[in-house]
XYZ file of C-alpha atoms in Angstrom:
506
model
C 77.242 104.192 98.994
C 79.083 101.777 101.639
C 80.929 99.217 99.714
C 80.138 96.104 100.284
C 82.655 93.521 102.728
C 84.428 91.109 102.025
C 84.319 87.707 103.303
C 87.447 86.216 104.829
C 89.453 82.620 104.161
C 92.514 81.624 104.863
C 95.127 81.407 102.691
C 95.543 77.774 100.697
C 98.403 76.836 102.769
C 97.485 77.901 106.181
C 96.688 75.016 108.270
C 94.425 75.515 112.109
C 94.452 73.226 114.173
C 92.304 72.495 117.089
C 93.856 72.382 120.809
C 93.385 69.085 122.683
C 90.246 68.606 124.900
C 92.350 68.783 127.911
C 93.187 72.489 126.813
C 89.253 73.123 126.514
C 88.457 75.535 129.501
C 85.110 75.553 131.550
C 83.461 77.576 129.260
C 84.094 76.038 126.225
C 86.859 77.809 124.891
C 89.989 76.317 123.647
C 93.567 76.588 122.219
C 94.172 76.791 118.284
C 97.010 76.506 116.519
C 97.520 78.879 113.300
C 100.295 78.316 111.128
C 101.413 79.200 107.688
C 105.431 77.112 107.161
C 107.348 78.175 109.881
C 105.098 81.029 110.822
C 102.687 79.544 114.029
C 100.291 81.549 115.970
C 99.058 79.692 119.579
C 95.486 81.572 119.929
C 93.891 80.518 123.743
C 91.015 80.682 125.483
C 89.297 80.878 121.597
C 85.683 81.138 122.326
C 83.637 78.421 120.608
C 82.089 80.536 118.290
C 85.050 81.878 116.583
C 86.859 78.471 116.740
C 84.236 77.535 114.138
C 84.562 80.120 111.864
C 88.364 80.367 111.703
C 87.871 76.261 111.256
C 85.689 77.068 108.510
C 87.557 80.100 106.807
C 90.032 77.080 106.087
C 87.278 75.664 103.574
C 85.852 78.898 102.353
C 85.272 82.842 102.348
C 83.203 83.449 105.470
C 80.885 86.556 106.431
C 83.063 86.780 109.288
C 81.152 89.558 111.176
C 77.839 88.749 110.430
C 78.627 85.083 111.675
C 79.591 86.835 114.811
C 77.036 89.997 114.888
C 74.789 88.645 117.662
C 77.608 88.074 120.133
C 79.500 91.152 121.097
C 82.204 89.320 123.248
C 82.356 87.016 119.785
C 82.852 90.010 117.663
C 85.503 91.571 120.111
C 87.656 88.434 120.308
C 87.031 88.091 116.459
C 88.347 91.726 115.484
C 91.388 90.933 118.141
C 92.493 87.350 116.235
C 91.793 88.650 112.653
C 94.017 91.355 113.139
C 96.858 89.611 114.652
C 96.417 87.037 111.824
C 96.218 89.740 109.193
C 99.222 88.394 107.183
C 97.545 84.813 106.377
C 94.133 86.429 105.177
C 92.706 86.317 101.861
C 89.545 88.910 101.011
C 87.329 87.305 99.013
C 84.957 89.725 96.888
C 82.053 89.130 94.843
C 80.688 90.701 91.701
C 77.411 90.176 90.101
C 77.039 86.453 91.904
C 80.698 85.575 91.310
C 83.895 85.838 92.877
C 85.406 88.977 91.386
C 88.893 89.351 93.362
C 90.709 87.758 95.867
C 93.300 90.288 97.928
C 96.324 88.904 99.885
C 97.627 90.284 102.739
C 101.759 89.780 103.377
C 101.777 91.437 106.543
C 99.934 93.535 109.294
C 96.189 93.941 109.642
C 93.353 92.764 107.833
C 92.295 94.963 104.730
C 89.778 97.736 105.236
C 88.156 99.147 102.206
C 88.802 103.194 101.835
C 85.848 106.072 101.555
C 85.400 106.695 98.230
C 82.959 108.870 95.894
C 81.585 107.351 93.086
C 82.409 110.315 91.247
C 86.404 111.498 92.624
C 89.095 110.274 90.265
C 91.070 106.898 90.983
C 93.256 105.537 88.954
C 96.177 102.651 89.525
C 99.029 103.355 91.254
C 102.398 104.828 89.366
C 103.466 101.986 91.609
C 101.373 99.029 90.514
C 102.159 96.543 88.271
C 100.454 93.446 86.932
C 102.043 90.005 86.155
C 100.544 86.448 85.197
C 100.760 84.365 88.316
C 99.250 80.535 87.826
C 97.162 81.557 85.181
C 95.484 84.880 86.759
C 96.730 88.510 86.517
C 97.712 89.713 89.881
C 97.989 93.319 90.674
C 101.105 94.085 93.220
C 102.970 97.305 94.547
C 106.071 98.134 96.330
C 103.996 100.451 98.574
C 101.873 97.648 99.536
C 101.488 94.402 101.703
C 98.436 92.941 99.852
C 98.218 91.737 96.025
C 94.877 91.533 94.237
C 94.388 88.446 92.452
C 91.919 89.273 89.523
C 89.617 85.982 89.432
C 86.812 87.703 87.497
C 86.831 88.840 84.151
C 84.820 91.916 84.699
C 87.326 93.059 87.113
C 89.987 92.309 84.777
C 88.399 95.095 82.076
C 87.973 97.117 85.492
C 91.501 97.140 86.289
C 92.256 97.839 82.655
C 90.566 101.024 83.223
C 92.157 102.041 86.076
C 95.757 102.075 84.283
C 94.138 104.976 82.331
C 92.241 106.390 85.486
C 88.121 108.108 85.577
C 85.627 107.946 88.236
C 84.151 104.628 89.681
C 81.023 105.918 88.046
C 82.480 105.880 84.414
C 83.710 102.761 84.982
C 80.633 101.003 86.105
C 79.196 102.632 82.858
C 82.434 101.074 80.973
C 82.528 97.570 82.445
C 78.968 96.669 82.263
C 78.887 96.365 86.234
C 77.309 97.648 88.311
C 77.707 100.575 90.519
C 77.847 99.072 93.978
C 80.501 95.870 92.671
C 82.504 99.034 91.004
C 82.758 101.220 94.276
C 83.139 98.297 96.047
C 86.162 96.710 94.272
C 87.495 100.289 94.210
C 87.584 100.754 97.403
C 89.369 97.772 98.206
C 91.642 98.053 95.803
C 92.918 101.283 97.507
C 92.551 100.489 100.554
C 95.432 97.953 99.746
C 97.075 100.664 98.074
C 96.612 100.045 94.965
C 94.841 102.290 93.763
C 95.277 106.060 94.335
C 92.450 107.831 95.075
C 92.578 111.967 93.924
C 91.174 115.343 95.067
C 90.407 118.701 93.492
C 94.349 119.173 93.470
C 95.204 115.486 91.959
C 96.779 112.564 93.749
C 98.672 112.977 96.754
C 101.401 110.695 95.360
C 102.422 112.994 92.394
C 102.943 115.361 95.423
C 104.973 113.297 97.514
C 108.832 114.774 97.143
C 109.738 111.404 98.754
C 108.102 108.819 96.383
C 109.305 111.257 93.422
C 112.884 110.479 93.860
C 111.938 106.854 93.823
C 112.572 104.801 90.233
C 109.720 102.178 89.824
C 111.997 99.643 89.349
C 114.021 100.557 92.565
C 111.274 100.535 94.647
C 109.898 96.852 93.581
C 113.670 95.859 94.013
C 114.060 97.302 97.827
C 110.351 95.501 98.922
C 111.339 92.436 97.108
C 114.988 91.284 98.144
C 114.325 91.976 102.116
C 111.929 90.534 104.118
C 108.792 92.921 105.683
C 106.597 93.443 102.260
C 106.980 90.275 100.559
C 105.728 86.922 101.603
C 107.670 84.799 98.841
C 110.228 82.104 99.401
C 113.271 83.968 101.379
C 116.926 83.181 102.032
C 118.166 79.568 101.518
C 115.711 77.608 100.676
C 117.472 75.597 98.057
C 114.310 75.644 95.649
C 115.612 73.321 93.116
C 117.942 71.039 94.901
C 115.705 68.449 93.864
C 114.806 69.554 90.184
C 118.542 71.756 89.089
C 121.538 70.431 89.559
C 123.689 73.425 91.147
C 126.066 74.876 88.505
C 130.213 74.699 88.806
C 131.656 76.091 91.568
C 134.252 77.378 88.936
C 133.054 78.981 85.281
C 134.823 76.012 82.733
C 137.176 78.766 80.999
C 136.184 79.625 77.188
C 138.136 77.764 74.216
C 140.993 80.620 72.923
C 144.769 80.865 73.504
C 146.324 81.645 76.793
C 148.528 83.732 78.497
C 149.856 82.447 81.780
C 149.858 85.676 84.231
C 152.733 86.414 86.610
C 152.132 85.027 90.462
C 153.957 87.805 92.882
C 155.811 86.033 95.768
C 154.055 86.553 98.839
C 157.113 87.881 100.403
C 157.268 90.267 97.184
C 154.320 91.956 97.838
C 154.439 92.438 101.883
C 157.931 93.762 101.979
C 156.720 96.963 99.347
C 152.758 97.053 100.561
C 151.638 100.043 102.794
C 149.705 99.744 105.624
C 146.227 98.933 105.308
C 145.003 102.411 106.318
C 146.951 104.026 104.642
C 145.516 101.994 101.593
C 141.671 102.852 102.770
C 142.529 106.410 103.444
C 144.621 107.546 100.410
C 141.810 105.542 98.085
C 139.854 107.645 95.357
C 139.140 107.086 91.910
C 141.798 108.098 89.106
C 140.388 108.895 85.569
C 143.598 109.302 83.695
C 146.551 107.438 83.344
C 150.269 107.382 83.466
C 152.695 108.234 80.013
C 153.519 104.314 80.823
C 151.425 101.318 79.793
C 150.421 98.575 82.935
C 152.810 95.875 82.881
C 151.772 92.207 82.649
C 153.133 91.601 85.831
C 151.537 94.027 87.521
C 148.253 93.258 85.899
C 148.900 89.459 87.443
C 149.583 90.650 90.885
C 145.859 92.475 90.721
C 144.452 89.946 89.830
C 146.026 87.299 91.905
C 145.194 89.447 94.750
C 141.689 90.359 94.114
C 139.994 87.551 92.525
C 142.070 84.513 92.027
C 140.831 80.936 93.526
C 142.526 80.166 96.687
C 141.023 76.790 97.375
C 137.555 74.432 96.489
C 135.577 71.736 98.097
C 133.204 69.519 96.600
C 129.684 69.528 97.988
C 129.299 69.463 101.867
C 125.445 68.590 102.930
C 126.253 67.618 106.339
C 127.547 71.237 106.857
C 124.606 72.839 104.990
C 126.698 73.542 101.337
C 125.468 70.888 98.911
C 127.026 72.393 96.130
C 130.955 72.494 95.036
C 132.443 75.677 96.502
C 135.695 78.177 96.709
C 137.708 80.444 98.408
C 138.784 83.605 97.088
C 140.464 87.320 98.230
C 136.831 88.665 98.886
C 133.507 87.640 100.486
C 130.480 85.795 98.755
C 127.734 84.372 100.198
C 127.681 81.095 101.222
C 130.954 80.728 99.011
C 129.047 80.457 95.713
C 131.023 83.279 93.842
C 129.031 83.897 91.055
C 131.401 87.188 89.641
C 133.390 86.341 86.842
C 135.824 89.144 85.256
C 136.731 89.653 81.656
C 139.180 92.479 80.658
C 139.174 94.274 77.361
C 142.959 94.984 77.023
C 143.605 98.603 75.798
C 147.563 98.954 77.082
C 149.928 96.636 79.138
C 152.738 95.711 77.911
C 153.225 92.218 76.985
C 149.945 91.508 76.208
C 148.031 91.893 72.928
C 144.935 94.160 72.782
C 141.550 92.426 73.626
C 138.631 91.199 75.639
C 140.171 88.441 77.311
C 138.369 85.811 80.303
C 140.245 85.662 83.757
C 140.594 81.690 84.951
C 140.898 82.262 88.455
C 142.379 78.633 89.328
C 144.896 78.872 86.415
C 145.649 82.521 86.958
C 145.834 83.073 83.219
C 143.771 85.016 80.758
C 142.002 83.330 77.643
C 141.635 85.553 74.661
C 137.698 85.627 74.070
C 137.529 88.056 70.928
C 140.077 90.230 69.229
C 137.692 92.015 66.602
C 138.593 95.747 67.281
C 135.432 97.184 66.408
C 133.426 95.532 69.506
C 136.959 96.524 71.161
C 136.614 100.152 70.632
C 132.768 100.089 72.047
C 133.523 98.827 75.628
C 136.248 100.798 76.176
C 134.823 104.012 74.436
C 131.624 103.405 76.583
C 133.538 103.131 79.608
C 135.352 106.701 78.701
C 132.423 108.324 78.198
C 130.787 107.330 81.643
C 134.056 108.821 83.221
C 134.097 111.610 81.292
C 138.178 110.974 81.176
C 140.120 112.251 78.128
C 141.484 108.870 77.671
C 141.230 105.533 77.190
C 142.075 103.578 80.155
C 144.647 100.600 79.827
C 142.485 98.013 81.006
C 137.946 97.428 81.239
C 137.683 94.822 84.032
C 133.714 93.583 83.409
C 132.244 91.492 86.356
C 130.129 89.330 84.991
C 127.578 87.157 87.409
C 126.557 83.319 86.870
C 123.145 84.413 88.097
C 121.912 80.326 88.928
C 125.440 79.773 91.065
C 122.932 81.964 93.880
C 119.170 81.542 92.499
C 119.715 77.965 93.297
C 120.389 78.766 96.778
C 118.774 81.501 97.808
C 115.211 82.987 96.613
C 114.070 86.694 97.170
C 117.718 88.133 97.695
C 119.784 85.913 94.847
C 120.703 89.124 92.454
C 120.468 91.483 95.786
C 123.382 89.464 97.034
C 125.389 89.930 93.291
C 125.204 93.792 93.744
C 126.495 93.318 97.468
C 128.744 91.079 96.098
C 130.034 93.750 93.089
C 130.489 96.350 95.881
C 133.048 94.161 97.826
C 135.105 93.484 95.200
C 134.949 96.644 93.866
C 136.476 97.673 97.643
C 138.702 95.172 97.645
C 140.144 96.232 93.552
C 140.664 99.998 94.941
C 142.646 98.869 98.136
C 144.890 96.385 96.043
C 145.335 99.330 93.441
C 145.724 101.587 95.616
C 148.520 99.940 97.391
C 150.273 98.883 94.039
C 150.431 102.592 92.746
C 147.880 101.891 90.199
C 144.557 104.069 89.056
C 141.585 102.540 90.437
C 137.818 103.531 89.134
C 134.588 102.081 89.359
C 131.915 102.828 87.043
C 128.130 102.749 88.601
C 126.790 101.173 85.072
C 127.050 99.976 81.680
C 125.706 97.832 78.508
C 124.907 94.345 79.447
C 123.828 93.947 75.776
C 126.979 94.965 74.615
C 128.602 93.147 77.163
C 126.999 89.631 76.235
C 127.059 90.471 72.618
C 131.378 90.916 72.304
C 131.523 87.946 74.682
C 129.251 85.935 73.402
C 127.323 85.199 76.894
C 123.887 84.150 77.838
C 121.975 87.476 78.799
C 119.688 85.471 81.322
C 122.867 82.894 82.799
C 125.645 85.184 82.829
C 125.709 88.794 82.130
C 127.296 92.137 83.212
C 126.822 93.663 86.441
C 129.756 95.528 86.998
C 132.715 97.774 85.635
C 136.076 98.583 86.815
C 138.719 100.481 85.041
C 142.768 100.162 86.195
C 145.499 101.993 84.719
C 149.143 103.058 84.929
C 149.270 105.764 87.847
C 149.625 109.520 86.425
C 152.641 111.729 87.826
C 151.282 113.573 91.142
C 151.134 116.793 89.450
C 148.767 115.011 87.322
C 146.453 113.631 89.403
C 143.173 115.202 90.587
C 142.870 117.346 93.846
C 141.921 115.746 97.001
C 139.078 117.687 97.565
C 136.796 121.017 95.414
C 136.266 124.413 96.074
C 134.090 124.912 99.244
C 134.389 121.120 100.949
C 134.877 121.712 104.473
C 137.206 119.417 105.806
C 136.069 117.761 108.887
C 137.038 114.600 111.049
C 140.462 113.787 110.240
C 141.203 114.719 107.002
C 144.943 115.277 107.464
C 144.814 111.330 107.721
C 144.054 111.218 103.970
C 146.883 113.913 103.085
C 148.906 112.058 105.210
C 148.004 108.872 103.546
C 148.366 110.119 100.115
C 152.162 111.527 100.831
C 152.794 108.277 101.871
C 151.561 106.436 98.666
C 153.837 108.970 96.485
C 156.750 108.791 98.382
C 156.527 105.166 97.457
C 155.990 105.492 94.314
């Protein structure tokens, strides 16, 4: 059985406009203008025919090829403008004399429907999920440019079904449709690819040895901070200028009693600093730590030269930043610098054991909690994920004031925080690194636990990243440079060379 087609609207916010008379050729055709925001599409020498019906698609879902079906130039130029215009299209399908489903293309062509036998098994996509979006479930995937919007309620239980998976045929038995509005909605449904469609050996998918090193969650994060699959608000579009006023450019610091850090002279720090490659060729991560605690002072200098506030400006519309902003050691974008870093003090001397909040414009820690207990946690946790012997003398935990970017940017706001992690994570190892301390990153931890001991707001400002710093071992304790079997290849004398210079500093 042939599903049935659906008929074709525009999207609620695409406007088409009509060309001028002047632009109206002998023959009747003319110029239209298609445009969706900044998106326009300039479609000449439009015969008359399809003018109307992309005029009228505006209004309502048209029949769009049996409006044309008498006409075969009509049809040809119809095909040709529907799929350039694939992205603004909505498919409008109907079930037992209502509208069952509406599916949105984000990109590309229009939707075609796939082959498929009332009786093969289909089920959802590993892929799909299904959200509330102005009051209607919509069904979405990472491995698709189209979303199905569930208007009817029969293809709501439908849909239901399909998380299970059966045959369209069960399902038409289960849903009290009928067979034709089953197979139909089925085979639009995976058409868009969202729904998988198996054979006497399963579904291709569970096959696929690409898509089976993909995470769910990974996958909906890659299509949905970059432009291509998602059709969402993008970039800087400052969504609630009007609504949300932007938060501080600087966290206010928590109440608790503070301990002025040390602020290295300039002049200090260049005369004993190596040269920059050497500092990005003798980096790697150190687990252990030296018989000696970290000083205060050199804790200070870290800190002042990773993450410290350098300068701030109020708001500055007429240069495109209306929002208070600051400088520090490391990029952000668009200056917003949502990271904040906490330590949980293990060992430097001249400074009391734990979990303390770095102000960056006072360069001074504030104690946040001393209860040992929730202490021990953080920095056992951190132990464990480095599978090191001991406990390291300091946790640095980036934290990110999520709205300092969502108010900004939309699509790529917590994107940007993990880009933003990753540079100062770079810029922590090079300043360790150059200091003679031991640098590692950790690739995870416990938010909960995180906002828990410092008594944050999961959803405003929570964890994102962890960075461990110690005292540097003795050389003859440190870790190789390399493991049985690496071949060394393009320059790796620079890194021995690097490293001998590093401990003939030290």
């Amino acid at each position: 059985m042939k599903p049935t087609s659906a008929r074709l609207a525009f999207r609620d916010d695409v406007i088409v406009e009509e060309g001028s008379a002047a632009a109206e050729t002998a023959e009747g055709r003319r110029t239209l203008v298609v445009s969706r925001g900044p998106s326009r599409f300039t479609l000449r020498g439009t015969r008359p025919e399809v003018a109307r019906v992309l005029v009228r698609m505006t209004h309502e879902p048209v029949d769009t090829e049996a409006a044309v079906r008498d006409a075969p130039a009509c049809a040809r130029q119809m095909s040709a403008v529907l799929s350039r215009l694939g992205g603004l299209l909505a498919h409008h399908l109907r079930a037992g004399g209502e509208e069952a489903a509406r599916i949105e293309s984000s990109a590309g062509a229009p939707l075609t429907a796939a082959p498929v036998d009332a009786h093969a098994p289909v089920r959802m996509s590993p892929f799909s999920l299904c959200r509330s979006v102005d009051g209607h479930p919509v069904v979405e995937s990472p491995l698709s440019t189209f979303r199905a919007v569930l208007t009817g309620a029969g293809t709501r239980r439908l849909v239901a079904e399909l998380f299970t998976g059966g045959t369209a045929a069960r399902f038409a038995e289960d849903t009290a449709m009928s067979p034709g509005d089953v197979l139909a909605l089925v085979s639009h449904l995976a058409g868009a690819a969202l729904v998988d469609v198996g054979d006497v050996e399963g579904f291709a998918v569970d096959r696929d040895p690409v898509l089976a090193q993909w995470d769910f969650h990974d996958l909906l994060f890659h299509a949905r901070s970059r432009s291509g699959r998602y059709d969402g608000d993008y970039g800087a579009v400052f969504a609630h200028r009007a609504t949300i006023e932007p938060c501080p450019a600087v966290r206010t610091p928590p109440q608790g009693s503070r301990t002025p850090l040390p602020r290295p002279p300039l002049g200090a720090v260049l005369a004993k600093d190596v040269p920059l490659t050497v500092a990005v060729e003798g980096r790697r991560s150190v687990r252990g730590r030296g018989l000696t605690p970290l000083s205060l002072a050199e804790l200070g200098e870290f800190l002042y030269r990773t993450a410290r506030v350098r300068t701030v400006t109020e708001a500055l519309p007429e240069q495109g930043m209306p929002y208070p902003a600051t400088s520090r050691p490391y990029p952000s974008g668009g200056a917003a610098y949502d990271l904040e870093l906490y330590l949980t003090v293990n060992r430097v001397a001249g400074l009391a054991p734990g979990m303390y909040h770095y102000d960056p414009v006072g360069h001074a820690l504030v104690l946040v909690n001393d209860e040992p207990e929730q202490r021990q946690l953080l920095l056992d946790w951190a132990r464990r994920a480095t599978g090191a012997d001991q406990t390291a003398d300091v946790h640095v935990m980036v934290t990110s004031r999520f709205q300092r970017l969502s108010w900004k940017y939309r699509g790529m706001a917590y994107a940007a925080t993990l880009k933003h992690v990753g540079v100062l994570y770079q810029t922590m190892y090079l300043v360790a690194t150059a200091m003679g301390l031991a640098p590692c990153a950790l690739g995870g931890g416990d938010s909960d636990l995180t906002a828990t001991a410092l008594g944050l707001d999961y959803t405003r400002e929570s964890a994102v990243g962890e960075f461990l710093l110690s005292s540097l071992p003795a050389p003859g304790d440190l870790p190789p440079a390399g493991h049985d079997g690496w071949e060394r290849v393009n320059g790796h004398s620079w890194y021995r060379q690097a490293r001998l210079h590093l401990e003939a500093g030290r």
